[in-house]
């Protein structure tokens, strides 16, 4: 028994650049704060990060390949499971791509419902994010529980509308699967009207907190140019001051009808990322108020689109939307059969992760967790 | 204040077992030294079982309070209102497999959780819980407390080192750095009390805090300018010493999994928890003794209540404060933790010593407040200026793109 | 919140945070909106009528064996994204289709409750249930739902989803009327030269008893009877608007 055992848990050292010994720590895939089964191989000098190598794929489900063997319709429930916090925006991006491919018109009411559900999804995502990042910083879950408490209200709305709380499977090519049930719009209005009070409470809990300021200010900042080079989108890019929002750039759906602003940060650090999300929630609420007040009557789905045996013409299409986490795109190639020839997702979580090492170098181990949290990834989307 | 000449029956109730045993032994003709030793042993057992029971209770109450803060009901399935939850936890912990990593040093790995409980128990022995209830009356109680308390760090480091694993190692490094840094402000703040009380005996320190200013305000050390500063420092440093949020870096579950406890399971893990909570009790009790008047009643005319009741009520309040803080704050980073101790707490604690001296020579009262005022205001002003300057540098405004 | 005030004492943010958690702590004792936990096995939330979980098969009348609306056409089997439906068409000894499933299995461990089967079904025979307590000690057999487990009465459907069931019934009634009218017209035309027959109810050569009084009569035999080849290969066009 006295023979030396090479154990996995034994401290292992790797060589640094200038001959020093670095402690290699494997954060994940079962680490408490890697948001799922993400793994980072971190080389530490003391507690300072010298190298960071992300390892992922533990949750790989062959999403794209499965979609190539499923019908166009059959992929919609799978898109729910990409970024499982924001299933409705995933639905929308995919439906948009198919509509572009097949040239399908969407009725006005359906467009409104899409905007409403997408903005509610953004609220859910950013609220949960605020809770998650505080959890990453070691607060004992209070903010997370408050976030989930409010999120439940929106999930109730989703369940009423779509039948499921998270795996909504709501959008269809040419519209939405079903119309709003009786009284849904009023309930949604009520939730939207009550949300700012909760946001105030959450901001009071979070944003003035000196510990949070100290933990997030000047942490993980990269210049906007670097972020652009890395293909980073979403709140991360906007926190660095780059005005890029697909809702404004592309004007997909009927977003051009709505008045909203795109908040921009100046530093691009974790604090700005949190702030940008809070400000975005306020803007989303403005959009929601307007959309719910002006929701037009009419059909919610284009009756010309076939549910069964849907075959888009030969061609290809890329459609993107501003998902809560960034630019979410779907690229489809059709060979005229009921199944896509090629199906490709542009997942914002995954692409936003690419600069993780650059953000973390020279920071503390504790910062790595916060930076990862501020990127806001969902492993279902990273690994697909 | 009730006269100390004739302690009531209730007041001496906690001492009853030890007296009975001592008298019984003496009546049997056992030498006095043995009888006294037996008395002390009984007293120690009483204190230990009391705090062990309180640990079990607190493990439930903590979860309940945290749950309530988070709008949940908390554990409520085992027994009425979940009151038997600690029993269930204990059974679970005892029946769990005891895993020792192959790379661990088996002996030290076993010793660490045992060693972490001992100093806390030792420290709890010298505290005065009531007017009559001092398990081990030591003239140098405060010194003993700190000497013993420093052992906790050793056992945490032992645990981290002996586990032969990375996260425990990081946790152990953090623990050592943190505890060495925060021991200083802790002791410095206690020094002010020693200066003014002129004694290291904890019962005497409590006695000195008796009486009332202006007829209603208890003459606790907290209600003096130096005591306010020292008490706050003691509280903050105590949080760090007890490894509580927001200074729970050695555990840092979102960063280094569970720190020094990562490689422990089953009952050893439970022992770490016990050691931690006992340490928390000990530190809170010391804080109460030094600054909150120990067993002294908070209002005049309440002398008929047994003094130890006040002590444990104060303990409950302080513990609730710990829980509240834990439920609210995120964790600080290692460098911030160190900077806070060395750049703020220790200088302020040092500055507090002359403040205590000034108070002493000014003779307390209004004169003392005026004289000590600068010592109170200046650090806070400096902190505010520093803070606002930093804030001004980094005040964020957000643009909006239309 | 974008602009910080000019002069703030340090620690105020911490106190604000404490105030929020303190408010929630006290509020959790007095306010229902701050204590949203539902003690699950004892209390249950009322599900939304739209809520969906595992699919089930509707049968009309009292007998789940003969009253099933399902004609085993296999559309749901083909459209099911995770391919969790397995159907075998029932045939008589001559190999002729009996327009009903011999085997209809749904693997609940694979099913993702998306509801696409209910959406694509042209015969209104599969719908989404609201049963969510599906756990089983047997992970293989316990989660493989066969025809008998899946079959639920039309009254049950009307109970859990009154709106949807009413819409289906309405649609069936309308179709029935239309079909009856068409058949009447056809009969009238066919028997124009024959002796004028009084308006008689359409005779349906039905192998099974028709639906009970509460539910509309079954349509599927007539519809599938218009097609000669086994329904498995059919691709019914022109679906009614999906519910």
PDB file of N, CA and C in Angstrom, chain B residues 65 68-69 71-73 76-77 320 324 327-329 380 383-385 387-388 391 396-397, chain C residues 2 4 6-10 14 17-18 21-22 24-25 28-29 34-37 39 42:
ATOM      1  N   UNK B  65     -34.016  30.064   8.495  1.00  0.00           N
ATOM      2  CA  UNK B  65     -33.924  31.514   8.298  1.00  0.00           C
ATOM      3  C   UNK B  65     -33.542  31.826   6.857  1.00  0.00           C
ATOM      4  N   UNK B  68     -36.469  31.343   4.706  1.00  0.00           N
ATOM      5  CA  UNK B  68     -37.455  32.419   4.833  1.00  0.00           C
ATOM      6  C   UNK B  68     -37.007  33.657   4.088  1.00  0.00           C
ATOM      7  N   UNK B  69     -35.727  33.960   4.184  1.00  0.00           N
ATOM      8  CA  UNK B  69     -35.221  35.113   3.441  1.00  0.00           C
ATOM      9  C   UNK B  69     -35.447  34.903   1.951  1.00  0.00           C
ATOM     10  N   UNK B  71     -37.871  33.283   0.663  1.00  0.00           N
ATOM     11  CA  UNK B  71     -39.288  33.010   0.410  1.00  0.00           C
ATOM     12  C   UNK B  71     -39.578  31.534   0.236  1.00  0.00           C
ATOM     13  N   UNK B  72     -38.906  30.730   1.006  1.00  0.00           N
ATOM     14  CA  UNK B  72     -39.205  29.304   1.014  1.00  0.00           C
ATOM     15  C   UNK B  72     -39.538  28.935   2.457  1.00  0.00           C
ATOM     16  N   UNK B  73     -40.212  27.813   2.670  1.00  0.00           N
ATOM     17  CA  UNK B  73     -40.482  27.437   4.062  1.00  0.00           C
ATOM     18  C   UNK B  73     -39.308  26.734   4.743  1.00  0.00           C
ATOM     19  N   UNK B  76     -39.191  21.102   6.413  1.00  0.00           N
ATOM     20  CA  UNK B  76     -40.410  20.972   7.220  1.00  0.00           C
ATOM     21  C   UNK B  76     -40.998  19.582   7.110  1.00  0.00           C
ATOM     22  N   UNK B  77     -40.185  18.613   6.786  1.00  0.00           N
ATOM     23  CA  UNK B  77     -40.743  17.283   6.567  1.00  0.00           C
ATOM     24  C   UNK B  77     -40.473  16.329   7.722  1.00  0.00           C
ATOM     25  N   UNK B 320     -28.296  35.537  14.590  1.00  0.00           N
ATOM     26  CA  UNK B 320     -29.236  35.909  13.538  1.00  0.00           C
ATOM     27  C   UNK B 320     -28.610  36.929  12.591  1.00  0.00           C
ATOM     28  N   UNK B 324     -28.340  36.587   8.648  1.00  0.00           N
ATOM     29  CA  UNK B 324     -28.878  37.622   7.767  1.00  0.00           C
ATOM     30  C   UNK B 324     -27.813  38.058   6.762  1.00  0.00           C
ATOM     31  N   UNK B 327     -27.259  35.535   4.160  1.00  0.00           N
ATOM     32  CA  UNK B 327     -28.321  35.439   3.155  1.00  0.00           C
ATOM     33  C   UNK B 327     -28.264  36.577   2.153  1.00  0.00           C
ATOM     34  N   UNK B 328     -27.457  37.592   2.424  1.00  0.00           N
ATOM     35  CA  UNK B 328     -27.516  38.786   1.590  1.00  0.00           C
ATOM     36  C   UNK B 328     -26.295  38.981   0.703  1.00  0.00           C
ATOM     37  N   UNK B 329     -25.116  38.759   1.267  1.00  0.00           N
ATOM     38  CA  UNK B 329     -23.939  39.276   0.578  1.00  0.00           C
ATOM     39  C   UNK B 329     -23.236  38.246  -0.284  1.00  0.00           C
ATOM     40  N   UNK B 380     -13.801  57.377   9.522  1.00  0.00           N
ATOM     41  CA  UNK B 380     -14.984  57.225   8.685  1.00  0.00           C
ATOM     42  C   UNK B 380     -14.970  58.238   7.555  1.00  0.00           C
ATOM     43  N   UNK B 383     -12.480  57.159   5.048  1.00  0.00           N
ATOM     44  CA  UNK B 383     -13.034  56.052   4.266  1.00  0.00           C
ATOM     45  C   UNK B 383     -14.030  56.574   3.245  1.00  0.00           C
ATOM     46  N   UNK B 384     -14.882  57.511   3.697  1.00  0.00           N
ATOM     47  CA  UNK B 384     -15.894  58.046   2.791  1.00  0.00           C
ATOM     48  C   UNK B 384     -15.253  58.770   1.617  1.00  0.00           C
ATOM     49  N   UNK B 385     -14.221  59.574   1.942  1.00  0.00           N
ATOM     50  CA  UNK B 385     -13.560  60.311   0.864  1.00  0.00           C
ATOM     51  C   UNK B 385     -12.927  59.342  -0.117  1.00  0.00           C
ATOM     52  N   UNK B 387     -13.667  56.265  -0.612  1.00  0.00           N
ATOM     53  CA  UNK B 387     -14.698  55.492  -1.304  1.00  0.00           C
ATOM     54  C   UNK B 387     -15.321  56.322  -2.421  1.00  0.00           C
ATOM     55  N   UNK B 388     -15.646  57.574  -2.085  1.00  0.00           N
ATOM     56  CA  UNK B 388     -16.321  58.389  -3.090  1.00  0.00           C
ATOM     57  C   UNK B 388     -15.387  58.787  -4.224  1.00  0.00           C
ATOM     58  N   UNK B 391     -15.358  55.922  -6.336  1.00  0.00           N
ATOM     59  CA  UNK B 391     -16.649  55.838  -7.000  1.00  0.00           C
ATOM     60  C   UNK B 391     -16.744  56.873  -8.114  1.00  0.00           C
ATOM     61  N   UNK B 396     -20.492  55.312 -13.515  1.00  0.00           N
ATOM     62  CA  UNK B 396     -20.853  54.841 -14.844  1.00  0.00           C
ATOM     63  C   UNK B 396     -22.101  55.553 -15.322  1.00  0.00           C
ATOM     64  N   UNK B 397     -22.037  56.033 -16.527  1.00  0.00           N
ATOM     65  CA  UNK B 397     -23.263  56.467 -17.169  1.00  0.00           C
ATOM     66  C   UNK B 397     -23.433  55.610 -18.409  1.00  0.00           C
TER      67      UNK B 397
ATOM     68  N   UNK C   2     -28.646  54.812 -13.560  1.00  0.00           N
ATOM     69  CA  UNK C   2     -27.430  54.911 -14.351  1.00  0.00           C
ATOM     70  C   UNK C   2     -26.445  55.891 -13.730  1.00  0.00           C
ATOM     71  N   UNK C   4     -24.821  57.635 -10.488  1.00  0.00           N
ATOM     72  CA  UNK C   4     -24.708  57.485  -9.047  1.00  0.00           C
ATOM     73  C   UNK C   4     -24.803  58.847  -8.400  1.00  0.00           C
ATOM     74  N   UNK C   6     -23.908  61.987  -5.909  1.00  0.00           N
ATOM     75  CA  UNK C   6     -22.585  62.595  -5.773  1.00  0.00           C
ATOM     76  C   UNK C   6     -21.834  62.104  -4.545  1.00  0.00           C
ATOM     77  N   UNK C   7     -22.527  61.986  -3.422  1.00  0.00           N
ATOM     78  CA  UNK C   7     -21.828  61.755  -2.166  1.00  0.00           C
ATOM     79  C   UNK C   7     -22.545  60.660  -1.404  1.00  0.00           C
ATOM     80  N   UNK C   8     -21.995  59.498  -1.395  1.00  0.00           N
ATOM     81  CA  UNK C   8     -22.680  58.441  -0.659  1.00  0.00           C
ATOM     82  C   UNK C   8     -21.731  57.839   0.354  1.00  0.00           C
ATOM     83  N   UNK C   9     -22.239  57.632   1.561  1.00  0.00           N
ATOM     84  CA  UNK C   9     -21.388  57.014   2.576  1.00  0.00           C
ATOM     85  C   UNK C   9     -21.134  55.559   2.236  1.00  0.00           C
ATOM     86  N   UNK C  10     -19.944  55.070   2.526  1.00  0.00           N
ATOM     87  CA  UNK C  10     -19.666  53.666   2.226  1.00  0.00           C
ATOM     88  C   UNK C  10     -20.535  52.769   3.083  1.00  0.00           C
ATOM     89  N   UNK C  14     -24.544  47.968   1.115  1.00  0.00           N
ATOM     90  CA  UNK C  14     -24.691  46.749   1.910  1.00  0.00           C
ATOM     91  C   UNK C  14     -25.956  46.821   2.755  1.00  0.00           C
ATOM     92  N   UNK C  17     -28.970  46.216   0.706  1.00  0.00           N
ATOM     93  CA  UNK C  17     -29.157  44.788   0.467  1.00  0.00           C
ATOM     94  C   UNK C  17     -29.756  44.101   1.668  1.00  0.00           C
ATOM     95  N   UNK C  18     -29.253  44.462   2.854  1.00  0.00           N
ATOM     96  CA  UNK C  18     -29.804  43.865   4.079  1.00  0.00           C
ATOM     97  C   UNK C  18     -31.278  44.215   4.223  1.00  0.00           C
ATOM     98  N   UNK C  21     -33.299  41.876   1.918  1.00  0.00           N
ATOM     99  CA  UNK C  21     -33.457  40.513   2.431  1.00  0.00           C
ATOM    100  C   UNK C  21     -34.279  40.509   3.708  1.00  0.00           C
ATOM    101  N   UNK C  22     -34.116  41.547   4.532  1.00  0.00           N
ATOM    102  CA  UNK C  22     -34.919  41.613   5.747  1.00  0.00           C
ATOM    103  C   UNK C  22     -36.390  41.732   5.423  1.00  0.00           C
ATOM    104  N   UNK C  24     -37.838  40.637   2.793  1.00  0.00           N
ATOM    105  CA  UNK C  24     -38.314  39.343   2.315  1.00  0.00           C
ATOM    106  C   UNK C  24     -38.462  38.354   3.448  1.00  0.00           C
ATOM    107  N   UNK C  25     -37.567  38.427   4.423  1.00  0.00           N
ATOM    108  CA  UNK C  25     -37.641  37.511   5.561  1.00  0.00           C
ATOM    109  C   UNK C  25     -38.949  37.723   6.306  1.00  0.00           C
ATOM    110  N   UNK C  28     -42.079  36.914   4.207  1.00  0.00           N
ATOM    111  CA  UNK C  28     -42.394  35.512   3.964  1.00  0.00           C
ATOM    112  C   UNK C  28     -43.328  34.957   5.024  1.00  0.00           C
ATOM    113  N   UNK C  29     -43.443  35.633   6.158  1.00  0.00           N
ATOM    114  CA  UNK C  29     -44.360  35.155   7.192  1.00  0.00           C
ATOM    115  C   UNK C  29     -45.771  35.687   6.989  1.00  0.00           C
ATOM    116  N   UNK C  34     -44.826  36.571  -1.174  1.00  0.00           N
ATOM    117  CA  UNK C  34     -43.436  36.367  -0.808  1.00  0.00           C
ATOM    118  C   UNK C  34     -43.195  34.949  -0.298  1.00  0.00           C
ATOM    119  N   UNK C  35     -44.199  34.126  -0.349  1.00  0.00           N
ATOM    120  CA  UNK C  35     -44.012  32.725   0.033  1.00  0.00           C
ATOM    121  C   UNK C  35     -44.776  31.899  -0.965  1.00  0.00           C
ATOM    122  N   UNK C  36     -44.145  31.616  -2.066  1.00  0.00           N
ATOM    123  CA  UNK C  36     -44.870  31.031  -3.184  1.00  0.00           C
ATOM    124  C   UNK C  36     -44.766  29.515  -3.229  1.00  0.00           C
ATOM    125  N   UNK C  37     -44.057  28.944  -2.262  1.00  0.00           N
ATOM    126  CA  UNK C  37     -43.872  27.495  -2.309  1.00  0.00           C
ATOM    127  C   UNK C  37     -45.202  26.762  -2.172  1.00  0.00           C
ATOM    128  N   UNK C  39     -46.652  23.135  -1.183  1.00  0.00           N
ATOM    129  CA  UNK C  39     -46.217  21.889  -0.540  1.00  0.00           C
ATOM    130  C   UNK C  39     -46.730  20.732  -1.360  1.00  0.00           C
ATOM    131  N   UNK C  42     -49.180  17.393  -0.814  1.00  0.00           N
ATOM    132  CA  UNK C  42     -50.443  17.752  -0.177  1.00  0.00           C
ATOM    133  C   UNK C  42     -51.201  18.778  -1.002  1.00  0.00           C
TER     134      UNK C  42
END
